[in-house]
Coordinates of C-alpha atoms in Angstrom, one line a residue:
X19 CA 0.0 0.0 0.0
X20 CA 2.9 2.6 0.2
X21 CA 4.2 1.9 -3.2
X22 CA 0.6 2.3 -3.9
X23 CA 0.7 5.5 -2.4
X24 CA 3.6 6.6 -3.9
X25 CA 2.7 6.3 -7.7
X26 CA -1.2 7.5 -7.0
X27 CA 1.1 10.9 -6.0
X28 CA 2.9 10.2 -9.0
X29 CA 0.2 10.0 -11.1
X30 CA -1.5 13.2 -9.6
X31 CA 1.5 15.5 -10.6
X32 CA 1.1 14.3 -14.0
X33 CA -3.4 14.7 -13.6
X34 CA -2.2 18.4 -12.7
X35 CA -0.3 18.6 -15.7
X36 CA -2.3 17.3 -18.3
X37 CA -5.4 19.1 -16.5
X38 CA -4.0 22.4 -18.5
X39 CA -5.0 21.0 -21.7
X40 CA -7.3 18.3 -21.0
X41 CA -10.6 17.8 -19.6
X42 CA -11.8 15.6 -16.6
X43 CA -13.0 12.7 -19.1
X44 CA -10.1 13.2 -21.3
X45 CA -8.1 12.5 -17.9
X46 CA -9.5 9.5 -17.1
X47 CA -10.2 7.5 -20.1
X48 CA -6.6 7.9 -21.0
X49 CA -5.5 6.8 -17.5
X50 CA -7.6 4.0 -17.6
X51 CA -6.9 3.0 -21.1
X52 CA -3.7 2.6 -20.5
X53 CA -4.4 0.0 -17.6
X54 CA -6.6 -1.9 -20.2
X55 CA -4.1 -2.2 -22.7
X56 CA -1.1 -3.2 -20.3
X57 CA -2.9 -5.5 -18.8
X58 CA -4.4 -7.3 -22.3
X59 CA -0.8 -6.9 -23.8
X60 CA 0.2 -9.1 -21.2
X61 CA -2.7 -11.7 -20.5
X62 CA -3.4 -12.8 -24.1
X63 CA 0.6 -14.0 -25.2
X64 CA 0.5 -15.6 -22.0
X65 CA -3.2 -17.3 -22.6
X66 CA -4.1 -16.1 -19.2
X67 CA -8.3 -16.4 -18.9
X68 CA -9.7 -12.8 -18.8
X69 CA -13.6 -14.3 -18.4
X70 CA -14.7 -16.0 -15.4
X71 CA -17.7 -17.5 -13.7
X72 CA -20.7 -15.1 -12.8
X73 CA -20.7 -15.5 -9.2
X74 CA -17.1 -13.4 -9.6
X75 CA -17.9 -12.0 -12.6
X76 CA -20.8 -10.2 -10.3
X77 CA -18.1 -8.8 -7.9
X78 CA -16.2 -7.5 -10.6
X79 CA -18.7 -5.7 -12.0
X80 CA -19.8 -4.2 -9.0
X81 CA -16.2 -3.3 -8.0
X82 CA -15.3 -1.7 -11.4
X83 CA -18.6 0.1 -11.5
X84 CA -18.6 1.6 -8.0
X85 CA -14.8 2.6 -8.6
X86 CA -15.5 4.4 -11.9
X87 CA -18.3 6.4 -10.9
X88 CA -16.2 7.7 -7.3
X89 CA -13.7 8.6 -10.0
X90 CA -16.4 10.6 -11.8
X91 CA -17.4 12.3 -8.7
X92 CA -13.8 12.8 -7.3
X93 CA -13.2 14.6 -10.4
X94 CA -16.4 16.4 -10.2
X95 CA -15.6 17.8 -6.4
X96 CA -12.2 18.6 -7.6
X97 CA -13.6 21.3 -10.4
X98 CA -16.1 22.7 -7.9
X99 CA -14.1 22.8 -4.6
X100 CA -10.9 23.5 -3.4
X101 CA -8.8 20.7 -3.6
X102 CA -7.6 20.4 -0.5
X103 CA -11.3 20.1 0.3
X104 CA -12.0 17.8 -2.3
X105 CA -9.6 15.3 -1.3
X106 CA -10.2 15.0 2.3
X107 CA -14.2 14.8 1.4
X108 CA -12.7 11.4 -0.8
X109 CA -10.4 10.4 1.6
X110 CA -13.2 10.0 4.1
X111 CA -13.3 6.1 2.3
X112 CA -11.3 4.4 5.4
X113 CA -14.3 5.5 7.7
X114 CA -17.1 4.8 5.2
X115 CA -15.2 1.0 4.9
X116 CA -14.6 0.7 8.4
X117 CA -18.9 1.5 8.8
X118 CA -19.6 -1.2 6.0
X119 CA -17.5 -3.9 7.2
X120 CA -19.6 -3.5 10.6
X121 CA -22.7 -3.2 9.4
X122 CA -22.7 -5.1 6.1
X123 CA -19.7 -7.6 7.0
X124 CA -20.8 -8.4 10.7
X125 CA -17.3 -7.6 11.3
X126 CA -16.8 -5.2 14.3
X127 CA -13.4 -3.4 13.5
X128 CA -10.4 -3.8 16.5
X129 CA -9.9 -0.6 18.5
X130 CA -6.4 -0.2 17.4
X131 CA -7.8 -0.2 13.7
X132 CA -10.5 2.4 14.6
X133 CA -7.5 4.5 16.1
X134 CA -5.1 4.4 13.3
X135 CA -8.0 5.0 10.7
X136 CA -9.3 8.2 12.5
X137 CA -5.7 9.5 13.5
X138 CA -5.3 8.9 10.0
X139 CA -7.8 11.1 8.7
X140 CA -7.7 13.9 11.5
X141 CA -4.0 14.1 10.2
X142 CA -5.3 14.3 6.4
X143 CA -7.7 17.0 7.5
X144 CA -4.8 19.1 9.0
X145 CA -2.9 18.5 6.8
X146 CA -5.1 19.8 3.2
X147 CA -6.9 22.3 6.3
X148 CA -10.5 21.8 3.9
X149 CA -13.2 24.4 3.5
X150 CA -16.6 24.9 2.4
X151 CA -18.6 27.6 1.7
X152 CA -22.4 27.3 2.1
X153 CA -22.5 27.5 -2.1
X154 CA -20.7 24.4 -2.5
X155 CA -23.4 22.0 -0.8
X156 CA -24.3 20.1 -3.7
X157 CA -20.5 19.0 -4.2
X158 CA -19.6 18.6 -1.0
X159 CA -22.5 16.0 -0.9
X160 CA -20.4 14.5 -4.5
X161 CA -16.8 14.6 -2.6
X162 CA -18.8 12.5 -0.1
X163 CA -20.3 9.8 -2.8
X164 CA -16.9 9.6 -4.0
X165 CA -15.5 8.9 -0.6
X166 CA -18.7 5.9 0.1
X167 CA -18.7 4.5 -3.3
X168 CA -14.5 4.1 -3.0
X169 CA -15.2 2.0 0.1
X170 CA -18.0 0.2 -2.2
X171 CA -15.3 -0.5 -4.3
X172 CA -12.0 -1.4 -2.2
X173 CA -14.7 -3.6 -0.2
X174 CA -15.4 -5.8 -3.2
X175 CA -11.5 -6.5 -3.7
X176 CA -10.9 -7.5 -0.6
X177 CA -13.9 -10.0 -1.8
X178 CA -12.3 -10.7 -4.8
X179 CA -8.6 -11.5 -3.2
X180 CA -11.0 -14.1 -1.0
X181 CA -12.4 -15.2 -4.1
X182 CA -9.0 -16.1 -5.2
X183 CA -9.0 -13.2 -8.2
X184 CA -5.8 -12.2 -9.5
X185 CA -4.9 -8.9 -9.2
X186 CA -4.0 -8.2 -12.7
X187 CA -7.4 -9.6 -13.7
X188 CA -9.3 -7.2 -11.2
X189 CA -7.8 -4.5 -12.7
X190 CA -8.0 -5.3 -15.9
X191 CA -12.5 -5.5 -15.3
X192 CA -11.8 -2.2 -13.1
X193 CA -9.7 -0.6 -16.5
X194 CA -12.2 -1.8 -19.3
X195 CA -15.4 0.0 -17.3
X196 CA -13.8 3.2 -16.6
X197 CA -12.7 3.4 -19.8
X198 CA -16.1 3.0 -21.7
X199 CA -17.7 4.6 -19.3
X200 CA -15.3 7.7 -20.0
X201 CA -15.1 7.1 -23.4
X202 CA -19.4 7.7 -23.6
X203 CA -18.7 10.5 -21.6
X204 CA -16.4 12.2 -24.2
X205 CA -18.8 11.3 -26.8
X206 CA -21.6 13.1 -25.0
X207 CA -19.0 16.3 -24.4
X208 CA -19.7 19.1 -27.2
X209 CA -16.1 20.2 -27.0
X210 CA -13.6 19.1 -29.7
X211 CA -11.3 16.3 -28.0
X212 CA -7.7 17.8 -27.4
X213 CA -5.4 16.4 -29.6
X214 CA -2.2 14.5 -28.7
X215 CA 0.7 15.3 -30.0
X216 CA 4.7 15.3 -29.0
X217 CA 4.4 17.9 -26.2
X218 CA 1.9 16.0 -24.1
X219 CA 1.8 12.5 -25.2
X220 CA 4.5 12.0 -22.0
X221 CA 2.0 13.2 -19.4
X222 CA -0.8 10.8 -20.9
X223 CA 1.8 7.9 -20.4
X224 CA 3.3 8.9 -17.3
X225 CA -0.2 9.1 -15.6
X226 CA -1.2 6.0 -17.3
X227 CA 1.7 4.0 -15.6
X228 CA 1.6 5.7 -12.6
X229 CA -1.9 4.8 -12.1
X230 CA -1.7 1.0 -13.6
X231 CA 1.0 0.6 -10.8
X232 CA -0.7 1.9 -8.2
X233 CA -3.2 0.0 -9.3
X234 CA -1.9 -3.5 -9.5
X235 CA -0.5 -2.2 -5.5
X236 CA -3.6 -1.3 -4.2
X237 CA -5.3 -4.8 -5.6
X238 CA -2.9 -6.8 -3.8
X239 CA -2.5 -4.8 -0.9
X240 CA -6.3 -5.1 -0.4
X241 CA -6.3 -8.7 -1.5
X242 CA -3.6 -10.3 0.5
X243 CA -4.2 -8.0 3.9
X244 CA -7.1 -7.1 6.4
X245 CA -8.7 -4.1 4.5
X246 CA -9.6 -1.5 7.1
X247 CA -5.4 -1.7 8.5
X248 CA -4.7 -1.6 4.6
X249 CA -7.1 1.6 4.1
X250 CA -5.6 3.4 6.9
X251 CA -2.4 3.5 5.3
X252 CA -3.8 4.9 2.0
X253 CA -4.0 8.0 3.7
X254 CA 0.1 8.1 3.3
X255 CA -0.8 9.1 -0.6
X256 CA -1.7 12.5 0.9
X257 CA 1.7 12.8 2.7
X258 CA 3.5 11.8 -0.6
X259 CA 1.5 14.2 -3.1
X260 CA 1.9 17.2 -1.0
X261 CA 6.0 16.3 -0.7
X262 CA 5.6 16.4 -4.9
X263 CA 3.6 19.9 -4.3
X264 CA 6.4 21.0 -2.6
X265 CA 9.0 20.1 -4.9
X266 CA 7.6 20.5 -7.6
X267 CA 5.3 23.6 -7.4
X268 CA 7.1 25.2 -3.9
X269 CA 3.9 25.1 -1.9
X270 CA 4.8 26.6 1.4
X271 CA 3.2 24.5 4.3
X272 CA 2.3 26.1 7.7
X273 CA 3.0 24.0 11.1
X274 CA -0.2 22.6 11.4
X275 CA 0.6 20.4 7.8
X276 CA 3.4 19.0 9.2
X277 CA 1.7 18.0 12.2
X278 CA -0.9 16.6 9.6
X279 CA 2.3 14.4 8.1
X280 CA 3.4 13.4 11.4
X281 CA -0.2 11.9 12.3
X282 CA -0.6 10.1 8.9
X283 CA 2.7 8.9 8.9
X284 CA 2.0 7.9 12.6
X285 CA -1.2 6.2 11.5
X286 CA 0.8 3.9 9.1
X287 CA 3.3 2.6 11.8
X288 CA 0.8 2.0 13.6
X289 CA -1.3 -0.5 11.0
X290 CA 2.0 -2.1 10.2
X291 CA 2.3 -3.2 14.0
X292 CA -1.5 -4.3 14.0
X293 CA -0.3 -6.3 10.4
X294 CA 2.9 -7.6 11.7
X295 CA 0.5 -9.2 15.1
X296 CA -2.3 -10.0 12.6

């Protein structure tokens, strides 16, 4: 989940790039596409099956449909709110999970995993510091469906892992949805489609590899380890895309942020001892 963590920061430097000269569908059917392909390029010489049974089929489905549209609405809140606010209102996933596995699972969480998921966030949320004006109701409520329908979604691959579903197969149902899905939302766009040429062809492929990565990181983390310790340590791709901001972009950070770091990077010491004992 930290390598995860690491490219999704990756792959948002190059989102804020490309997001000069492409739009929000652009963006993520070229990120997805890219998954689709890697993945197929690979599967089919090697005669791996890419159909299975419907009882998994059914999982898949609802995975890669529940992740695509809390990509659509991420995407959404961020062209509507601040950013910082729009990622701590999507980053509000470990609770939603954490809610779902008790209520829907039957599973009651440990209290050290109901600690490190709420240090977790409150260092998220001083960290981005969010706000919201009365205005922005309507996509504050859409950062929020993009938080719930994440959990939706990471709670179907820890199914899927149980179901004994590769990871490159996972992704590869998760890649093929989200990129017809975006792909008919480009159709219905009236604007012209950018085109792609030698000065930004790199930023579609660097976010495209990035997030295929990640990807293939997060499917395994969430397959092969309890998910509510594995979503508490998601929250360290906040930690490593401000580090990039930083960098990158010279943000200036007041003391509060850096307490944020120290709280989320807390948070994740504290599910790898719960992981290590688990």
């Amino acid at each position: 989940m930290v390598v995860a963590g690491l490219c999704f920061g990756v792959m948002g430097v190059f989102v804020k790039l490309g997001s000069a000269g492409f739009s929000t569908a652009e963006l993520v059917f070229y990120r997805c596409l890219a998954g689709f392909l890697f993945i197929l390029l690979v599967a089919l010489p090697a005669r791996r099956p890419l159909w299975v049974p419907w009882p998994a089929m059914k999982v898949h489905l609802t995975r890669s449909i529940s992740g695509f549209v809390s990509l659509m609405l991420y995407f959404y809140a961020i062209a509507h709110l601040p950013l910082p606010t729009a990622v701590t209102l999507n980053y509000t996933s470990p609770l939603f999970l954490m809610l779902l596995t008790a209520l829907w699972l039957k599973q009651r969480p440990h209290r050290g995993q109901w600690l490190a998921i709420v240090v977790g966030f409150a260092g998220v949320a001083l960290l981005l510091r969010p706000t919201l004006d009365a205005t922005q109701w309507l996509a504050g409520v859409v950062g929020l469906g993009s938080g719930l329908l994440a959990s939706v979604a990471y709670m179907n691959v820890h199914e899927l892992g149980r179901l004994g579903e590769p990871e490159w197969r996972t992704v590869y149902y998760f890649s093929l949805v989200s990129s017809v899905g975006a792909g008919m939302v480009m159709l219905l766009q009236r604007a012209p489609m950018t085109p792609i040429d030698f000065d930004n062809v790199w930023l579609l492929l660097g976010m495209g590899v990035a997030a295929t990565c990640a990807q293939l990181s997060m499917t395994r983390a969430y397959r092969k380890g309890k998910s509510l310790i594995v979503a508490s340590m998601a929250y360290l791709t906040v930690v490593f895309s401000t580090l990039f901001g930083m960098l990158i972009w010279g943000d200036v950070l007041p003391t509060s942020s850096y307490a944020g770091m120290l709280l989320i990077v807390g948070c994740g010491i504290l599910s790898s001892t719960m992981l290590r004992k688990g």
